[in-house]
């Protein structure tokens, strides 16, 4: 940091500068996380096709589907493990240090996928990169919510909820301009290493959470042991259920819209999947704000109930209707993206209010990512489910989104925390 000139006033008061630096670090970390998540669906087909030059037609599609299923499952399981591991690390050594390590993990191993030469290399690198992706959310949310004042927390939750989808939309837009083909997919993966530079900014400029420093000063922390014992066990369990509802639907149904779109559009629209990704991500950016501000207005429980209801109705119309690749389809894609992603603005506001500082990152990492374990098994068997519906992505997805019914009921077992301060 450059030395301050004697007598000069800082551009921002120290407190405001601290707030902005923490927000910038968490926002960029989660935005690049979303970009990394969006890279693999774009490069998977040309990468796997290059690795199987002897295959074509249906045989190639089967080969790609098999390895994409494993890559998706390992990504979800890696993110779940990383959420707990890096969350625990954040409670032990600090939010800032652990967050920089999580970003370094996901960026470097996405970049190292450049060197993949065998099909199994891609899911292997994807699994290790996912460890960092799963951890970054819990750490960034803990840091932001512990540093920013209470009245700003809904806005912070909305920004964090929107960040990943901005990154997801960005990488989908880049692919429209520079399509991933057999000669270019490695370059796109190499770009995924760029966020590693963010770690230097975080370690040098971003201050540590004073709340965490105060909690750590009272002696050794054992967050994993504490969140699985009363009085926190019940809160851990309900947080896991609420997050799982959102994640199962996102990864079991919404993420498959990009594969469904080409079926509707036909061969005359080569970038149908990209257009759907962009429109869905645009809706998801808005959804982050909808989830956070609805929770602020009507309370945490009623807002979750209403978001589940809106997601269930919108997705049922989208996946069960007689869809055509037209303007109405894209309106529903936008609304589905908005409502189903609204939980990612709701959770950063609610989950920090459930747990004390000494265990917050661990508990959030576990709760947010546990649903990915279930969704990972779903990714392996999604192909079988689609075949049961005669190749219909829509009917398979319509079945999966019924998980929102669980959310409609489960939320009433959760405590209402509107208006309450973060527990110390």
XYZ file of C-alpha atoms in Angstrom:
424
model
C 0.000 0.000 0.000
C 1.502 3.396 -0.945
C 2.525 5.650 1.936
C 0.134 8.441 2.850
C 1.405 11.968 2.153
C 1.617 14.022 5.331
C -1.382 16.318 5.713
C -3.297 14.743 2.818
C -6.822 13.544 3.337
C -7.608 9.976 2.193
C -9.952 9.677 -0.768
C -12.374 7.765 1.473
C -12.615 7.595 5.245
C -10.843 4.517 6.541
C -14.098 2.822 7.504
C -15.659 3.356 4.081
C -12.506 2.216 2.324
C -12.534 -0.959 4.407
C -16.154 -1.643 3.497
C -15.529 -1.166 -0.213
C -12.446 -3.377 -0.237
C -14.240 -6.252 1.462
C -17.220 -5.939 -0.882
C -14.989 -5.800 -3.954
C -13.051 -8.891 -2.888
C -16.160 -10.961 -2.140
C -18.041 -9.780 -5.231
C -15.167 -10.461 -7.639
C -14.410 -13.793 -5.999
C -17.988 -14.991 -6.463
C -18.278 -13.458 -9.955
C -15.182 -15.326 -11.119
C -16.576 -18.418 -9.402
C -19.635 -18.114 -11.653
C -17.407 -17.648 -14.678
C -15.501 -20.809 -13.803
C -18.763 -22.735 -13.404
C -19.853 -21.606 -16.860
C -16.614 -22.527 -18.614
C -16.885 -26.308 -18.533
C -20.337 -26.654 -20.191
C -18.942 -24.543 -23.037
C -15.677 -26.427 -23.608
C -16.784 -29.956 -22.698
C -18.058 -31.061 -26.097
C -15.131 -29.863 -28.255
C -12.632 -31.052 -25.632
C -14.080 -34.550 -25.357
C -14.554 -34.791 -29.123
C -10.850 -34.070 -29.597
C -10.009 -36.842 -27.137
C -12.114 -39.382 -29.053
C -11.340 -38.765 -32.744
C -12.428 -42.315 -33.630
C -16.031 -41.684 -32.513
C -18.863 -39.892 -34.288
C -22.639 -39.599 -34.283
C -24.529 -41.385 -31.517
C -21.392 -43.077 -30.209
C -19.737 -39.681 -29.702
C -22.855 -38.279 -27.996
C -22.917 -41.237 -25.596
C -19.206 -40.808 -24.846
C -19.626 -37.077 -24.176
C -22.733 -37.621 -22.058
C -20.945 -40.186 -19.897
C -17.957 -37.949 -19.117
C -20.086 -34.813 -18.718
C -22.163 -36.671 -16.149
C -19.068 -37.595 -14.173
C -17.564 -34.133 -14.515
C -20.769 -32.535 -13.247
C -21.098 -34.983 -10.352
C -17.474 -34.558 -9.285
C -17.810 -30.796 -9.517
C -20.824 -30.855 -7.199
C -19.192 -33.243 -4.725
C -15.968 -31.234 -4.788
C -17.885 -28.022 -4.122
C -19.676 -29.657 -1.205
C -16.402 -30.873 0.307
C -14.721 -27.536 -0.356
C -17.563 -25.638 1.276
C -16.965 -27.497 4.523
C -13.155 -27.597 4.294
C -12.592 -23.958 3.386
C -15.402 -22.835 5.692
C -13.663 -24.646 8.560
C -10.377 -23.051 7.512
C -12.020 -19.624 7.513
C -13.185 -20.133 11.080
C -9.722 -21.303 12.119
C -7.324 -18.916 10.323
C -9.539 -16.039 9.186
C -11.905 -15.149 6.359
C -9.413 -13.250 4.207
C -6.602 -15.805 4.246
C -8.935 -18.736 3.550
C -10.812 -16.855 0.795
C -7.600 -16.053 -1.068
C -6.634 -19.741 -0.919
C -10.055 -20.827 -2.221
C -9.826 -18.478 -5.221
C -6.276 -19.626 -5.920
C -7.479 -23.249 -5.846
C -10.327 -22.877 -8.328
C -8.470 -20.594 -10.746
C -5.238 -22.586 -10.949
C -6.908 -25.962 -11.428
C -9.288 -24.593 -14.045
C -6.213 -23.276 -15.880
C -4.378 -26.571 -15.465
C -7.208 -28.258 -17.397
C -5.449 -26.759 -20.423
C -3.084 -29.736 -20.234
C -5.792 -32.436 -20.215
C -5.159 -35.188 -22.747
C -7.381 -38.004 -21.425
C -11.149 -37.783 -20.743
C -10.720 -38.503 -17.025
C -8.368 -35.538 -16.663
C -11.247 -33.087 -17.106
C -13.456 -34.342 -14.239
C -10.348 -34.747 -12.051
C -9.282 -31.119 -12.512
C -12.921 -30.070 -12.206
C -13.207 -31.792 -8.825
C -10.147 -30.034 -7.373
C -11.190 -26.646 -8.772
C -14.631 -27.160 -7.242
C -13.096 -27.392 -3.771
C -12.223 -23.720 -4.044
C -15.523 -22.755 -5.673
C -17.493 -24.344 -2.860
C -15.453 -22.581 -0.200
C -15.480 -19.081 -1.671
C -19.206 -18.491 -1.153
C -19.191 -19.267 2.567
C -16.094 -17.170 3.186
C -17.159 -14.163 1.142
C -20.607 -14.085 2.729
C -19.178 -14.367 6.245
C -16.688 -11.558 5.602
C -19.253 -9.184 4.067
C -21.965 -9.741 6.650
C -19.538 -9.348 9.554
C -18.022 -6.116 8.233
C -20.940 -4.205 6.722
C -23.552 -2.533 8.991
C -26.900 -4.184 9.623
C -28.976 -1.830 7.451
C -26.795 -2.585 4.402
C -26.908 -6.375 4.683
C -29.869 -6.889 2.298
C -28.071 -4.957 -0.440
C -24.870 -6.909 0.210
C -26.794 -10.203 0.018
C -28.337 -9.114 -3.284
C -24.963 -8.202 -4.765
C -23.406 -11.500 -3.698
C -26.416 -13.366 -5.116
C -26.040 -11.568 -8.450
C -22.248 -11.810 -8.742
C -21.920 -15.440 -9.877
C -24.602 -15.006 -12.520
C -22.827 -11.959 -13.925
C -19.776 -14.167 -14.381
C -21.895 -16.941 -15.875
C -23.500 -14.542 -18.384
C -20.098 -13.061 -19.213
C -18.511 -16.363 -20.202
C -21.602 -17.352 -22.229
C -21.375 -14.045 -24.126
C -17.666 -14.544 -24.782
C -18.390 -17.944 -26.323
C -20.835 -16.382 -28.781
C -18.061 -14.081 -30.010
C -15.279 -16.688 -29.805
C -16.843 -20.152 -30.156
C -15.180 -23.041 -28.344
C -14.014 -25.514 -31.001
C -11.353 -28.209 -31.117
C -8.650 -25.612 -31.746
C -9.667 -23.065 -29.088
C -11.112 -24.814 -26.027
C -7.754 -24.979 -24.269
C -7.330 -21.201 -24.505
C -10.711 -20.657 -22.830
C -9.658 -22.912 -19.946
C -6.376 -21.036 -19.641
C -8.335 -17.804 -19.229
C -9.874 -19.458 -16.173
C -6.542 -19.087 -14.377
C -6.758 -15.283 -14.477
C -8.633 -14.909 -11.137
C -5.489 -16.166 -9.371
C -4.262 -12.561 -9.613
C -7.159 -11.549 -7.360
C -5.577 -13.409 -4.448
C -2.675 -10.952 -4.312
C -5.100 -8.035 -4.062
C -7.026 -9.770 -1.288
C -3.985 -10.670 0.813
C -2.436 -7.187 0.540
C -5.402 -4.826 0.768
C -8.455 -6.540 2.268
C -8.750 -6.262 6.073
C -9.777 -9.182 8.250
C -13.174 -9.367 9.950
C -12.934 -7.783 13.402
C -15.802 -9.989 14.553
C -13.773 -13.080 13.683
C -10.656 -11.672 15.335
C -12.629 -11.072 18.514
C -14.086 -14.611 18.438
C -10.674 -16.162 17.775
C -9.086 -14.254 20.644
C -11.096 -16.282 23.181
C -9.266 -19.521 22.486
C -9.199 -22.486 20.029
C -12.261 -22.873 17.801
C -13.932 -26.229 17.024
C -16.627 -25.262 14.513
C -17.333 -28.727 13.081
C -17.946 -30.188 16.507
C -20.151 -27.276 17.558
C -22.512 -27.155 14.565
C -23.400 -30.835 15.015
C -24.352 -30.435 18.673
C -27.224 -28.662 20.412
C -28.124 -25.851 20.432
C -26.873 -25.343 16.835
C -27.713 -28.801 15.456
C -31.315 -27.873 14.664
C -30.267 -24.712 12.837
C -27.640 -26.630 10.882
C -30.222 -29.221 9.817
C -32.845 -26.705 8.657
C -30.231 -24.657 6.788
C -29.117 -27.814 4.959
C -32.701 -28.590 3.900
C -33.461 -25.046 2.733
C -30.255 -24.780 0.689
C -30.697 -28.274 -0.759
C -34.102 -27.399 -2.194
C -32.596 -24.515 -4.156
C -29.464 -26.365 -5.262
C -31.199 -29.569 -6.367
C -33.520 -27.593 -8.624
C -30.714 -25.422 -10.008
C -28.408 -28.302 -10.903
C -31.068 -30.891 -11.634
C -33.301 -28.782 -13.877
C -32.293 -25.186 -14.583
C -28.746 -26.024 -15.693
C -30.174 -28.428 -18.272
C -32.102 -25.710 -20.123
C -29.045 -25.045 -22.267
C -29.246 -28.634 -23.590
C -33.004 -28.436 -24.066
C -32.876 -25.216 -26.116
C -31.213 -26.750 -29.219
C -33.988 -29.386 -29.328
C -36.572 -26.602 -29.513
C -34.625 -24.327 -31.851
C -33.385 -26.900 -34.324
C -30.113 -26.800 -36.309
C -30.897 -23.365 -37.763
C -29.991 -21.631 -34.470
C -26.422 -22.731 -33.647
C -26.107 -20.560 -30.514
C -29.459 -21.476 -28.947
C -27.800 -22.792 -25.772
C -25.801 -19.583 -25.369
C -28.848 -17.356 -25.774
C -30.690 -19.376 -23.144
C -27.719 -19.181 -20.763
C -27.508 -15.411 -21.202
C -31.239 -14.805 -20.699
C -31.397 -17.189 -17.727
C -28.331 -15.554 -16.163
C -29.826 -12.084 -16.698
C -32.939 -13.216 -14.840
C -30.737 -14.710 -12.130
C -28.924 -11.399 -11.610
C -32.287 -9.759 -10.940
C -33.250 -12.734 -8.767
C -30.412 -12.058 -6.336
C -31.947 -8.660 -5.589
C -35.500 -10.043 -5.478
C -34.595 -12.681 -2.883
C -32.711 -10.324 -0.580
C -35.167 -7.441 -0.663
C -38.236 -9.647 -0.350
C -36.682 -11.159 2.788
C -36.137 -7.660 4.118
C -39.741 -6.607 3.459
C -41.846 -9.608 4.497
C -39.452 -11.603 6.688
C -37.190 -14.590 6.105
C -39.831 -17.319 6.329
C -42.603 -15.773 4.233
C -40.113 -14.675 1.573
C -38.706 -18.208 1.211
C -42.223 -19.619 0.974
C -43.191 -17.130 -1.740
C -39.977 -17.762 -3.688
C -40.582 -21.529 -3.623
C -44.142 -20.989 -4.826
C -43.087 -18.636 -7.641
C -40.303 -21.015 -8.726
C -42.610 -24.031 -8.722
C -45.332 -22.308 -10.755
C -42.956 -20.740 -13.293
C -40.933 -23.914 -13.834
C -44.091 -26.034 -14.112
C -45.427 -23.777 -16.884
C -42.045 -23.769 -18.622
C -41.330 -27.489 -18.461
C -44.865 -28.870 -18.743
C -46.195 -26.487 -21.395
C -46.128 -26.946 -25.148
C -43.027 -24.819 -25.642
C -41.726 -23.380 -28.882
C -38.498 -21.471 -29.410
C -40.139 -18.064 -29.378
C -40.477 -14.877 -27.319
C -42.799 -16.499 -24.740
C -40.230 -19.224 -24.153
C -37.547 -16.644 -23.394
C -39.881 -14.756 -21.047
C -40.349 -17.957 -19.062
C -36.611 -18.700 -19.159
C -35.942 -15.234 -17.729
C -38.558 -15.642 -14.990
C -37.351 -19.143 -14.136
C -33.799 -17.844 -13.918
C -34.985 -14.994 -11.698
C -37.088 -16.942 -9.215
C -34.884 -20.029 -8.924
C -31.778 -17.871 -8.395
C -33.498 -15.580 -5.898
C -32.512 -18.036 -3.149
C -28.874 -17.083 -3.753
C -29.721 -13.565 -2.621
C -31.896 -14.855 0.228
C -29.340 -17.277 1.700
C -26.477 -14.754 2.128
C -28.868 -12.645 4.203
C -30.435 -15.425 6.284
C -27.686 -17.966 6.957
C -25.298 -15.541 8.731
C -28.187 -14.695 11.083
C -28.478 -18.336 12.167
C -24.944 -18.934 13.432
C -22.455 -17.217 15.758
C -19.218 -15.786 14.374
C -16.991 -18.594 15.668
C -18.726 -21.209 13.451
C -20.386 -19.072 10.762
C -18.173 -19.924 7.777
C -18.179 -23.666 8.526
C -21.949 -23.822 9.013
C -22.668 -21.791 5.873
C -20.256 -23.858 3.801
C -21.880 -27.090 4.937
C -25.460 -25.890 4.510
C -25.002 -24.193 1.149
C -23.138 -27.068 -0.448
C -24.830 -30.139 1.023
C -27.498 -30.032 -1.676
C -24.743 -30.393 -4.240
C -24.047 -33.910 -2.940
C -27.606 -34.948 -3.776
C -27.518 -33.017 -7.056
C -24.280 -34.810 -7.954
C -26.008 -38.186 -7.829
C -28.805 -36.632 -9.845
C -26.325 -35.570 -12.523
C -25.137 -39.177 -12.892
C -28.687 -40.484 -13.307
C -30.232 -37.555 -15.179
C -29.563 -39.360 -18.453
C -31.581 -42.354 -17.254
C -34.415 -40.080 -16.159
C -34.429 -38.351 -19.540
C -34.565 -41.707 -21.302
C -37.571 -42.683 -19.174
C -39.311 -39.621 -20.595
C -38.327 -40.546 -24.166
C -35.500 -38.036 -24.389
C -37.452 -35.086 -22.984
C -35.299 -32.719 -20.922
C -38.445 -30.761 -20.095
C -40.405 -33.617 -18.529
C -37.400 -34.780 -16.516
C -36.855 -31.235 -15.237
C -40.557 -30.843 -14.420
C -40.237 -33.822 -12.098
C -37.167 -32.449 -10.335
C -38.628 -28.998 -9.610
C -41.290 -30.657 -7.432
C -38.575 -30.415 -4.760
C -39.918 -26.908 -4.094
C -42.887 -28.547 -2.360
C -40.449 -29.635 0.366
C -39.320 -26.033 0.723
C -42.908 -24.800 1.058
C -43.268 -26.982 4.148
C -39.752 -26.980 5.628
C -39.424 -23.212 5.957
C -41.946 -23.121 8.810
C -39.512 -25.109 10.966
C -36.895 -22.355 10.548
C -36.523 -19.477 13.016
C -37.531 -15.964 11.951
C -34.546 -13.617 12.271
C -35.818 -10.392 10.673
C -34.679 -7.388 12.679
C -32.267 -9.376 14.838
C -28.519 -8.607 15.015
C -25.914 -11.115 13.898
C -25.210 -13.506 16.788
C -21.740 -13.062 18.247
